[in-house]
Short mmCIF file of C-alpha atoms and ligand atoms in Angstrom, two decimals:
data_model
loop_
_atom_site.label_atom_id
_atom_site.label_comp_id
_atom_site.label_asym_id
_atom_site.label_seq_id
_atom_site.Cartn_x
_atom_site.Cartn_y
_atom_site.Cartn_z
CA MET A 72 0.00 0.00 0.00
CA GLU A 73 1.18 3.49 -0.76
CA TYR A 74 0.49 6.38 1.60
CA THR A 75 0.18 10.09 1.03
CA ILE A 76 -0.44 13.25 3.02
CA LEU A 77 -4.05 14.45 2.99
CA GLY A 78 -3.45 18.08 2.10
CA ARG A 79 -3.24 20.58 4.94
CA THR A 80 -4.46 18.04 7.50
CA GLY A 81 -1.01 16.46 7.50
CA LEU A 82 -2.70 13.07 8.05
CA ARG A 83 -0.82 10.16 6.52
CA VAL A 84 -3.43 8.16 4.64
CA SER A 85 -3.52 5.13 2.37
CA VAL A 86 -4.13 6.07 -1.27
CA ALA A 87 -6.92 3.46 -1.30
CA GLY A 88 -9.71 4.31 1.14
CA LEU A 89 -12.53 1.96 2.05
CA GLY A 90 -15.91 3.53 1.25
CA CYS A 91 -18.47 2.22 3.71
CA GLY A 92 -21.48 3.65 1.85
CA GLY A 93 -22.15 3.77 -1.88
CA PRO A 94 -24.22 1.11 -3.62
CA SER A 95 -22.66 -1.75 -1.62
CA ARG A 96 -22.64 -0.39 1.93
CA LEU A 97 -20.12 -3.14 2.74
CA GLY A 98 -22.75 -5.66 1.65
CA LEU A 99 -24.89 -4.68 4.63
CA ARG A 100 -28.10 -5.17 2.70
CA ASP A 101 -27.46 -8.86 2.07
CA GLY A 102 -28.83 -11.18 4.72
CA SER A 103 -28.73 -11.81 8.42
CA ASP A 104 -24.97 -12.31 8.91
CA ALA A 105 -24.24 -9.16 6.88
CA ALA A 106 -22.85 -7.22 9.85
CA GLU A 107 -20.22 -9.89 10.56
CA HIS A 108 -19.38 -10.00 6.86
CA ALA A 109 -18.93 -6.21 6.84
CA VAL A 110 -16.67 -6.37 9.90
CA GLY A 111 -14.61 -9.00 8.04
CA LEU A 112 -14.26 -6.73 5.00
CA ILE A 113 -13.03 -3.83 7.12
CA LYS A 114 -10.48 -6.07 8.86
CA GLN A 115 -9.36 -7.45 5.48
CA ALA A 116 -8.80 -3.88 4.28
CA LEU A 117 -6.82 -3.03 7.43
CA ASP A 118 -4.64 -6.12 6.94
CA LEU A 119 -3.94 -4.99 3.35
CA GLY A 120 -2.72 -1.60 4.58
CA VAL A 121 -5.86 0.56 4.24
CA ASN A 122 -5.96 3.11 7.04
CA PHE A 123 -8.65 5.46 5.65
CA PHE A 124 -12.31 4.61 6.25
CA ASP A 125 -15.18 6.76 5.05
CA THR A 126 -18.61 6.33 6.56
CA ALA A 127 -21.64 8.53 7.36
CA GLN A 128 -24.59 8.85 9.66
CA SER A 129 -26.90 8.00 6.77
CA TYR A 130 -25.06 4.81 5.67
CA GLU A 131 -25.74 3.09 8.99
CA THR A 132 -22.29 1.50 8.78
CA GLU A 133 -20.77 3.42 11.69
CA PRO A 134 -21.47 0.59 14.16
CA VAL A 135 -19.68 -2.05 12.04
CA VAL A 136 -16.76 0.32 11.42
CA GLY A 137 -16.52 0.90 15.19
CA LYS A 138 -16.71 -2.81 15.88
CA ALA A 139 -14.06 -3.75 13.30
CA LEU A 140 -11.60 -1.11 14.48
CA ARG A 141 -11.97 -1.78 18.21
CA GLY A 142 -8.63 -2.96 19.52
CA THR A 143 -6.64 -1.16 16.79
CA ALA A 144 -4.50 1.71 18.09
CA ARG A 145 -6.25 5.03 17.41
CA ASP A 146 -3.30 6.45 15.47
CA LYS A 147 -3.38 3.52 13.04
CA PHE A 148 -6.57 4.59 11.26
CA VAL A 149 -8.26 7.73 9.96
CA ILE A 150 -12.03 8.04 10.21
CA SER A 151 -14.07 10.25 7.99
CA THR A 152 -17.79 10.52 8.65
CA LYS A 153 -20.59 12.88 7.68
CA LYS A 154 -23.62 14.79 8.83
CA THR A 155 -26.75 14.78 6.70
CA LEU A 156 -27.90 18.38 6.35
CA PRO A 157 -30.85 19.39 8.50
CA PRO A 158 -33.51 21.17 6.43
CA PRO A 159 -32.96 24.94 6.15
CA ASP A 160 -36.18 25.61 8.07
CA HIS A 161 -35.05 23.41 11.00
CA SER A 162 -35.67 25.23 14.29
CA ASN A 163 -32.17 24.52 15.65
CA PRO A 164 -29.80 23.20 12.95
CA GLU A 165 -26.73 23.84 15.14
CA ARG A 166 -28.04 21.47 17.80
CA GLU A 167 -28.84 18.93 15.08
CA VAL A 168 -25.19 18.99 13.90
CA ARG A 169 -23.98 18.62 17.49
CA ARG A 170 -26.30 15.71 18.16
CA GLY A 171 -25.36 14.09 14.86
CA LEU A 172 -21.70 14.11 15.82
CA GLU A 173 -22.42 12.77 19.33
CA ARG A 174 -24.39 9.91 17.77
CA SER A 175 -21.63 9.14 15.27
CA LEU A 176 -18.98 9.13 18.02
CA LYS A 177 -21.10 6.79 20.11
CA GLN A 178 -21.72 4.40 17.22
CA LEU A 179 -18.05 4.43 16.22
CA GLY A 180 -16.94 4.07 19.86
CA LEU A 181 -14.53 7.02 19.47
CA ASP A 182 -13.76 10.29 21.29
CA TYR A 183 -13.11 12.22 18.08
CA VAL A 184 -13.35 11.80 14.32
CA ASP A 185 -10.52 12.80 12.02
CA VAL A 186 -12.67 14.36 9.32
CA TYR A 187 -16.30 15.43 9.79
CA HIS A 188 -18.09 16.42 6.60
CA LEU A 189 -21.29 18.14 5.73
CA HIS A 190 -22.81 15.46 3.50
CA GLY A 191 -23.91 15.96 -0.11
CA VAL A 192 -24.14 19.75 -0.09
CA GLU A 193 -25.96 20.88 -3.22
CA PRO A 194 -25.54 24.38 -4.67
CA LYS A 195 -28.91 25.43 -3.23
CA ASP A 196 -27.77 24.43 0.30
CA TYR A 197 -24.36 26.03 0.21
CA ARG A 198 -25.25 29.35 1.84
CA PHE A 199 -27.15 27.66 4.63
CA ALA A 200 -24.26 25.24 5.18
CA LYS A 201 -21.78 28.08 5.33
CA GLU A 202 -23.74 30.54 7.43
CA ARG A 203 -25.58 28.28 9.86
CA LEU A 204 -23.69 24.98 10.06
CA MET A 205 -20.04 25.96 9.64
CA PRO A 206 -19.87 27.98 12.88
CA GLU A 207 -21.03 24.91 14.80
CA MET A 208 -18.54 22.67 12.94
CA ARG A 209 -15.78 25.11 13.99
CA ARG A 210 -16.92 24.97 17.62
CA LEU A 211 -16.80 21.16 17.53
CA LYS A 212 -13.31 21.36 16.09
CA GLU A 213 -12.22 23.72 18.88
CA GLN A 214 -13.61 21.22 21.40
CA GLY A 215 -11.41 18.50 19.88
CA LYS A 216 -14.29 16.30 18.74
CA ILE A 217 -13.42 16.86 15.08
CA ARG A 218 -9.88 17.18 13.85
CA PHE A 219 -10.72 18.53 10.41
CA ILE A 220 -13.78 19.88 8.60
CA GLY A 221 -14.86 18.55 5.23
CA VAL A 222 -17.63 18.74 2.69
CA THR A 223 -18.91 16.28 0.12
CA GLU A 224 -20.70 17.37 -3.01
CA GLY A 225 -24.02 15.98 -4.26
CA PHE A 226 -22.43 14.64 -7.46
CA VAL A 227 -25.67 13.25 -8.93
CA GLN A 228 -27.38 16.64 -8.67
CA ASP A 229 -24.21 18.64 -9.31
CA PRO A 230 -21.96 16.76 -11.78
CA GLN A 231 -20.27 20.03 -12.81
CA HIS A 232 -19.14 20.75 -9.23
CA GLU A 233 -20.90 24.08 -8.93
CA MET A 234 -21.01 23.97 -5.11
CA LEU A 235 -17.32 23.10 -4.76
CA GLN A 236 -16.21 25.63 -7.37
CA ASP A 237 -18.09 28.29 -5.47
CA SER A 238 -17.03 27.28 -1.99
CA LEU A 239 -13.36 26.79 -2.87
CA LYS A 240 -13.18 30.53 -3.59
CA GLU A 241 -13.30 30.85 0.20
CA ASP A 242 -11.21 28.97 2.70
CA LEU A 243 -13.75 26.81 4.49
CA TRP A 244 -12.75 23.19 4.14
CA ASP A 245 -9.71 21.14 5.15
CA VAL A 246 -10.96 18.24 3.02
CA VAL A 247 -13.39 17.85 0.12
CA MET A 248 -14.97 14.78 -1.46
CA VAL A 249 -15.40 15.02 -5.22
CA GLY A 250 -17.09 12.88 -7.87
CA PHE A 251 -14.47 11.96 -10.48
CA ASN A 252 -14.08 9.13 -12.97
CA LEU A 253 -12.94 8.51 -16.53
CA LEU A 254 -16.46 9.23 -17.85
CA ASN A 255 -16.64 12.62 -16.12
CA PRO A 256 -13.13 13.90 -15.53
CA SER A 257 -14.26 17.53 -15.22
CA ALA A 258 -12.94 17.91 -11.65
CA GLY A 259 -9.47 17.59 -13.17
CA ASN A 260 -9.99 21.03 -14.75
CA THR A 261 -12.15 22.82 -12.24
CA ILE A 262 -11.42 21.40 -8.78
CA PHE A 263 -8.05 19.69 -8.46
CA PRO A 264 -5.93 22.70 -9.53
CA VAL A 265 -7.57 24.71 -6.74
CA THR A 266 -7.40 22.01 -4.06
CA GLN A 267 -3.74 21.44 -4.88
CA ARG A 268 -2.96 25.15 -4.69
CA LYS A 269 -4.83 25.58 -1.40
CA GLN A 270 -3.66 22.24 0.02
CA VAL A 271 -7.18 20.99 0.58
CA GLY A 272 -7.21 17.22 1.11
CA THR A 273 -9.09 15.54 -1.76
CA LEU A 274 -11.11 12.35 -1.64
CA ASN A 275 -12.33 10.75 -4.88
CA MET A 276 -15.80 9.17 -4.90
CA PHE A 277 -17.65 7.58 -7.89
CA ALA A 278 -14.41 6.15 -9.38
CA VAL A 279 -16.44 3.06 -10.31
CA ARG A 280 -20.20 2.91 -10.43
CA ARG A 281 -22.58 0.92 -12.65
CA ALA A 282 -21.17 1.98 -16.03
CA LEU A 283 -17.63 0.97 -15.12
CA SER A 284 -18.56 -2.26 -13.33
CA GLN A 285 -21.37 -3.61 -15.55
CA PRO A 286 -20.42 -4.14 -19.24
CA LYS A 287 -24.07 -3.96 -20.38
CA ARG A 288 -24.55 -0.55 -18.77
CA LEU A 289 -21.32 0.77 -20.30
CA LYS A 290 -22.47 -0.24 -23.79
CA GLU A 291 -25.86 1.40 -23.25
CA LEU A 292 -24.28 4.61 -22.01
CA VAL A 293 -21.76 4.86 -24.84
CA ARG A 294 -24.52 4.26 -27.41
CA GLU A 295 -26.47 7.11 -25.82
CA LEU A 296 -23.40 9.36 -26.08
CA VAL A 297 -22.96 8.45 -29.74
CA ASP A 298 -26.68 9.05 -30.46
CA GLN A 299 -26.46 12.43 -28.74
CA GLY A 300 -23.44 13.35 -30.89
CA LYS A 301 -21.19 13.61 -27.82
CA ILE A 302 -18.79 10.94 -29.17
CA PRO A 303 -18.18 10.46 -32.91
CA ARG A 304 -19.52 7.05 -34.00
CA ALA A 305 -16.27 6.21 -35.79
CA ALA A 306 -14.19 6.89 -32.67
CA VAL A 307 -15.55 4.03 -30.54
CA ASN A 308 -16.41 0.35 -30.68
CA THR A 309 -19.96 0.47 -29.34
CA ASP A 310 -19.95 -3.29 -28.68
CA GLU A 311 -16.93 -3.05 -26.40
CA PRO A 312 -16.24 0.60 -25.75
CA LEU A 313 -13.13 0.15 -23.59
CA ASP A 314 -11.58 -2.72 -25.57
CA PHE A 315 -8.54 -0.53 -26.37
CA VAL A 316 -7.80 -0.12 -22.67
CA ARG A 317 -7.53 -3.84 -22.17
CA ALA A 318 -5.68 -4.42 -25.43
CA ASN A 319 -3.08 -1.67 -24.95
CA GLY A 320 -3.04 -0.99 -21.26
CA ASN A 321 -1.93 -4.25 -19.70
CA VAL A 322 -5.18 -4.10 -17.76
CA ALA A 323 -7.30 -7.09 -16.76
CA THR A 324 -10.69 -5.46 -16.18
CA VAL A 325 -12.54 -2.19 -16.70
CA PRO A 326 -12.80 -1.51 -12.93
CA GLU A 327 -9.02 -1.93 -12.71
CA ALA A 328 -8.53 0.65 -15.47
CA ALA A 329 -11.02 3.00 -13.81
CA TYR A 330 -9.33 2.86 -10.42
CA ARG A 331 -5.85 3.29 -11.91
CA TYR A 332 -7.08 6.27 -13.91
CA CYS A 333 -8.24 8.01 -10.73
CA ARG A 334 -5.30 7.02 -8.57
CA HIS A 335 -2.78 8.64 -10.89
CA THR A 336 -4.67 11.85 -11.61
CA PRO A 337 -2.77 14.70 -9.95
CA GLY A 338 -4.85 16.18 -7.17
CA VAL A 339 -6.51 12.94 -6.04
CA ASP A 340 -5.22 12.04 -2.58
CA VAL A 341 -7.43 9.06 -1.69
CA VAL A 342 -9.46 6.93 -4.11
CA LEU A 343 -12.49 5.57 -2.28
CA PHE A 344 -13.73 2.16 -3.27
CA GLY A 345 -16.77 0.39 -1.88
CA THR A 346 -17.67 -3.25 -2.12
CA GLY A 347 -19.49 -6.08 -0.39
CA ASN A 348 -17.23 -8.65 -2.03
CA PRO A 349 -13.88 -9.72 -0.50
CA ALA A 350 -12.45 -10.65 -3.93
CA HIS A 351 -13.33 -7.19 -5.30
CA LEU A 352 -11.75 -5.61 -2.23
CA GLN A 353 -8.48 -7.38 -2.94
CA GLU A 354 -8.63 -6.63 -6.69
CA ASN A 355 -9.37 -2.95 -6.11
CA ILE A 356 -6.48 -2.46 -3.70
CA ALA A 357 -4.21 -4.23 -6.19
CA ALA A 358 -5.51 -1.97 -9.01
CA ILE A 359 -4.97 1.21 -6.99
CA SER A 360 -1.43 0.03 -6.26
CA LYS A 361 -0.53 -0.44 -9.95
CA PRO A 362 1.24 2.14 -12.14
CA ALA A 363 -0.52 4.74 -14.26
CA LEU A 364 -2.20 3.66 -17.50
CA PRO A 365 0.00 4.07 -20.60
CA HIS A 366 0.00 7.52 -22.24
CA ALA A 367 -1.62 6.23 -25.46
CA VAL A 368 -4.56 4.85 -23.48
CA LEU A 369 -4.92 8.07 -21.49
CA ARG A 370 -4.86 10.10 -24.71
CA LYS A 371 -7.66 8.02 -26.20
CA LEU A 372 -9.73 8.21 -23.00
CA THR A 373 -9.31 11.99 -23.05
CA LYS A 374 -10.34 12.12 -26.70
CA LEU A 375 -13.52 10.14 -25.99
CA PHE A 376 -14.62 11.41 -22.59
CA GLY A 377 -12.33 14.34 -21.73
CA ASN A 378 -14.92 17.03 -22.42
CA LEU A 379 -17.86 15.37 -20.67
CA ASP A 380 -19.08 16.95 -17.47
CA HIS A 381 -22.63 15.69 -17.14
CA LEU A 382 -22.23 11.96 -16.32
CA THR A 383 -21.94 10.35 -12.91
CA GLY A 384 -20.96 6.89 -14.14
CA ASN A 385 -24.20 5.34 -12.94
N1 NAP B 44 -21.96 12.50 -1.52
C1 NAP B 44 -21.26 11.64 -0.79
O1 NAP B 44 -20.83 11.98 0.27
C2 NAP B 44 -20.94 10.27 -1.32
C3 NAP B 44 -21.67 9.73 -2.37
C4 NAP B 44 -21.29 8.48 -2.85
C5 NAP B 44 -20.23 7.80 -2.27
N2 NAP B 44 -19.54 8.35 -1.24
C6 NAP B 44 -18.41 7.64 -0.60
O2 NAP B 44 -17.59 7.08 -1.61
C7 NAP B 44 -17.49 5.67 -1.39
C8 NAP B 44 -17.39 4.98 -2.71
O3 NAP B 44 -18.66 5.07 -3.32
P1 NAP B 44 -18.86 5.12 -4.87
O4 NAP B 44 -20.02 6.00 -5.12
O5 NAP B 44 -17.59 5.44 -5.54
O6 NAP B 44 -19.32 3.66 -5.22
P2 NAP B 44 -18.87 2.28 -4.59
O7 NAP B 44 -19.57 2.06 -3.30
O8 NAP B 44 -17.40 2.22 -4.58
O9 NAP B 44 -19.48 1.26 -5.63
C9 NAP B 44 -18.74 0.47 -6.46
C10 NAP B 44 -19.68 -0.43 -7.25
O10 NAP B 44 -18.92 -1.18 -8.15
C11 NAP B 44 -18.93 -2.56 -7.77
N3 NAP B 44 -17.53 -3.01 -7.77
C12 NAP B 44 -16.54 -2.61 -6.93
N4 NAP B 44 -15.39 -3.23 -7.24
C13 NAP B 44 -15.64 -4.03 -8.30
C14 NAP B 44 -14.84 -4.92 -9.06
N5 NAP B 44 -13.54 -5.10 -8.80
N6 NAP B 44 -15.43 -5.59 -10.07
C15 NAP B 44 -16.74 -5.41 -10.35
N7 NAP B 44 -17.56 -4.59 -9.65
C16 NAP B 44 -17.01 -3.90 -8.63
C17 NAP B 44 -19.51 -2.66 -6.40
O11 NAP B 44 -20.25 -3.85 -6.27
P3 NAP B 44 -19.75 -5.07 -5.33
O12 NAP B 44 -20.27 -4.78 -3.98
O13 NAP B 44 -20.34 -6.24 -5.98
O14 NAP B 44 -18.26 -5.07 -5.38
C18 NAP B 44 -20.42 -1.41 -6.36
O15 NAP B 44 -21.66 -1.69 -6.92
C19 NAP B 44 -18.74 5.33 -0.60
O16 NAP B 44 -18.61 4.13 0.09
C20 NAP B 44 -18.83 6.51 0.29
O17 NAP B 44 -17.91 6.32 1.35
C21 NAP B 44 -19.88 9.56 -0.76
#
């Protein structure tokens, strides 16, 4: 496992971070022994050198994260968790943030979290988040219950990163979580140059979703792009759109290519991957540990998808 420094936080983090939400939620949806299975996945990740774990109040995976990490020295892992935004007309949103953190700490069995984010802040919520919630986040940081303050974007609603572009003009966040993948690399132009300059720690979500893990969905999506005139028909094999990556990239699978693409993009500190499958967990860590894709493959990916900024990869 390789490690890096998470921007201004100075935290030493694994470049592969275990996402405990996303579509898989550590497999927590699947059956009665799912919690034990999830604990096993987290321990497997720890054994393979992962020290960064991202969870959230809304994922309901904080208890299994807490359980899996019990007994591990506190300085051997970094916990990132998140507060769902109270509605703007909430009578006491500050108290709601405070209570949210207390609940997360209790479920995780910890005295502090390393990074506490406001979760999925859409452009319409940004002012409320900044004016009403940030002061409370700062108080919690002063009290030592949060080491660093973060924000995650609502990538599905905001694939062009409007909220982050706006908020990065100010100096609010120690860490941000950004949607980025080879089908929507727009953060590479609009977000990463700023986070690098301001030393804001940067977490990559959506590296692999449906389109990059399910061949049928990828074909469908690429055909849509061709029909919409967003990719020239002659430029792509619509039956196997990423065949050139496997042929020329020394790459075994599309998810491998997708994770390597993100890992080696300047500005990405931690690539988050989520899974309920121990074999995928191992494969994904191996992929994130491999070298960058060859230049010729990167050039072709840029030619096909480099200007797209509307997809999520779902
Ligand atoms: N706004 C937010 O704050 C926000 C939103 C989304 C995500 N996140 C964070 O980012 C983390 C990552 O989430 P994500 O959205 O990027 O999605 P993800 O949870 O990483 O989902 C990956 C998907 O691809 C599949 N997959 C993974 N590895 C694979 C492999 N090697 N081969 C084939 N299929 C594979 C998984 O299914 P299997 O279970 O079968 O492997 C899953 O369906 C989340 O856990 C969460 O921590 C945050």
